[in-house]
C-alpha cells in the first residue's frame, strides 16, 4: 500500500486523502453515496442499534454525526430519544 494513500474504511471503500478541504470531502462522500442503493440497511444494523439504545433513555438528546440515510436517527427518535442527524453529503438524504 502506498504510504501516502489513506487506508480503506471498514466497508472497503478507500478513505479520503488527508488534508482534503470541506468541498473535496463533501464531493468524496457524494460520489461514495451515489453508488449505494437507496434504503440499504447498515452493516450489523441490529447489533449497532441495540448498542445505541442501551446507552440512552427516552427524553435524552442525541446528535447523530454522519447519519447517512438516518436509519439510526429515526430508530432513536422512535424510542423517544430527541435525535438529530447531520450528514455532509446530500445524496443519502434523498
Short mmCIF file of C-alpha atoms in Angstrom, two decimals:
data_model
loop_
_atom_site.label_atom_id
_atom_site.label_comp_id
_atom_site.label_asym_id
_atom_site.label_seq_id
_atom_site.Cartn_x
_atom_site.Cartn_y
_atom_site.Cartn_z
CA UNK A 1 0.00 0.00 0.00
CA UNK A 2 1.23 3.48 -0.87
CA UNK A 3 2.11 5.22 2.45
CA UNK A 4 0.58 8.46 1.11
CA UNK A 5 -2.76 6.81 0.39
CA UNK A 6 -5.30 6.62 3.19
CA UNK A 7 -6.31 3.17 4.39
CA UNK A 8 -9.75 1.92 3.25
CA UNK A 9 -12.67 2.31 5.61
CA UNK A 10 -14.20 -0.84 7.18
CA UNK A 11 -16.63 -1.11 4.25
CA UNK A 12 -13.71 -1.49 1.85
CA UNK A 13 -14.04 1.95 0.28
CA UNK A 14 -10.83 3.99 0.07
CA UNK A 15 -10.78 6.69 2.70
CA UNK A 16 -10.48 10.31 1.63
CA UNK A 17 -6.92 11.58 1.39
CA UNK A 18 -5.64 13.53 4.40
CA UNK A 19 -5.77 17.30 4.00
CA UNK A 20 -8.84 17.49 1.79
CA UNK A 21 -10.83 20.70 2.01
CA UNK A 22 -14.50 20.75 3.01
CA UNK A 23 -15.72 20.84 -0.61
CA UNK A 24 -13.43 17.96 -1.60
CA UNK A 25 -14.61 15.92 1.37
CA UNK A 26 -18.25 16.59 0.52
CA UNK A 27 -17.59 15.56 -3.10
CA UNK A 28 -15.91 12.36 -1.89
CA UNK A 29 -18.98 11.38 0.15
CA UNK A 30 -21.42 12.46 -2.58
CA UNK A 31 -19.62 10.13 -5.00
CA UNK A 32 -19.47 7.33 -2.44
CA UNK A 33 -23.22 7.58 -1.67
CA UNK A 34 -24.17 7.79 -5.35
CA UNK A 35 -23.17 4.11 -5.63
CA UNK A 36 -25.14 2.92 -2.58
CA UNK A 37 -28.67 1.61 -3.25
CA UNK A 38 -31.35 3.67 -1.51
CA UNK A 39 -32.67 2.01 1.65
CA UNK A 40 -29.75 -0.38 2.09
CA UNK A 41 -29.65 -1.47 5.72
CA UNK A 42 -26.43 -0.51 7.53
CA UNK A 43 -23.97 -3.32 8.25
CA UNK A 44 -24.81 -5.15 11.51
CA UNK A 45 -27.73 -2.74 11.97
CA UNK A 46 -29.47 -4.70 14.75
CA UNK A 47 -26.30 -5.05 16.86
CA UNK A 48 -25.42 -1.39 16.41
CA UNK A 49 -28.94 -0.22 17.17
CA UNK A 50 -29.15 -2.37 20.31
CA UNK A 51 -25.85 -0.82 21.45
CA UNK A 52 -27.12 2.72 20.81
CA UNK A 53 -30.43 2.11 22.54
CA UNK A 54 -28.69 0.62 25.58
CA UNK A 55 -26.92 3.92 26.21
CA UNK A 56 -29.83 6.37 26.08
CA UNK A 57 -33.25 6.80 27.61
CA UNK A 58 -36.43 8.39 26.31
CA UNK A 59 -36.23 12.15 26.70
CA UNK A 60 -32.46 12.35 26.32
CA UNK A 61 -30.92 14.12 23.36
CA UNK A 62 -28.54 12.64 20.76
CA UNK A 63 -26.65 14.15 17.83
CA UNK A 64 -26.02 11.54 15.12
CA UNK A 65 -23.00 12.88 13.23
CA UNK A 66 -22.66 11.24 9.83
CA UNK A 67 -26.22 9.94 9.98
CA UNK A 68 -26.25 8.70 6.36
CA UNK A 69 -29.89 7.91 5.45
CA UNK A 70 -30.96 8.42 9.07
CA UNK A 71 -31.62 4.77 9.92
CA UNK A 72 -30.29 5.07 13.47
CA UNK A 73 -31.57 8.64 13.94
CA UNK A 74 -35.12 7.52 13.11
CA UNK A 75 -34.89 4.46 15.35
CA UNK A 76 -33.66 6.56 18.27
CA UNK A 77 -36.45 9.09 17.72
CA UNK A 78 -38.94 6.21 17.60
CA UNK A 79 -37.69 5.17 21.04
CA UNK A 80 -38.48 8.62 22.43
CA UNK A 81 -34.96 9.99 22.19
CA UNK A 82 -34.57 13.57 20.93
CA UNK A 83 -32.40 12.58 17.96
CA UNK A 84 -30.99 14.96 15.36
CA UNK A 85 -28.93 13.69 12.44
CA UNK A 86 -26.42 15.60 10.32
CA UNK A 87 -24.67 14.45 7.17
CA UNK A 88 -22.07 16.17 4.97
CA UNK A 89 -23.47 14.63 1.78
CA UNK A 90 -26.93 15.35 0.39
CA UNK A 91 -27.15 12.09 -1.58
CA UNK A 92 -28.05 9.76 1.33
CA UNK A 93 -30.78 12.17 2.43
CA UNK A 94 -32.60 11.82 -0.91
#
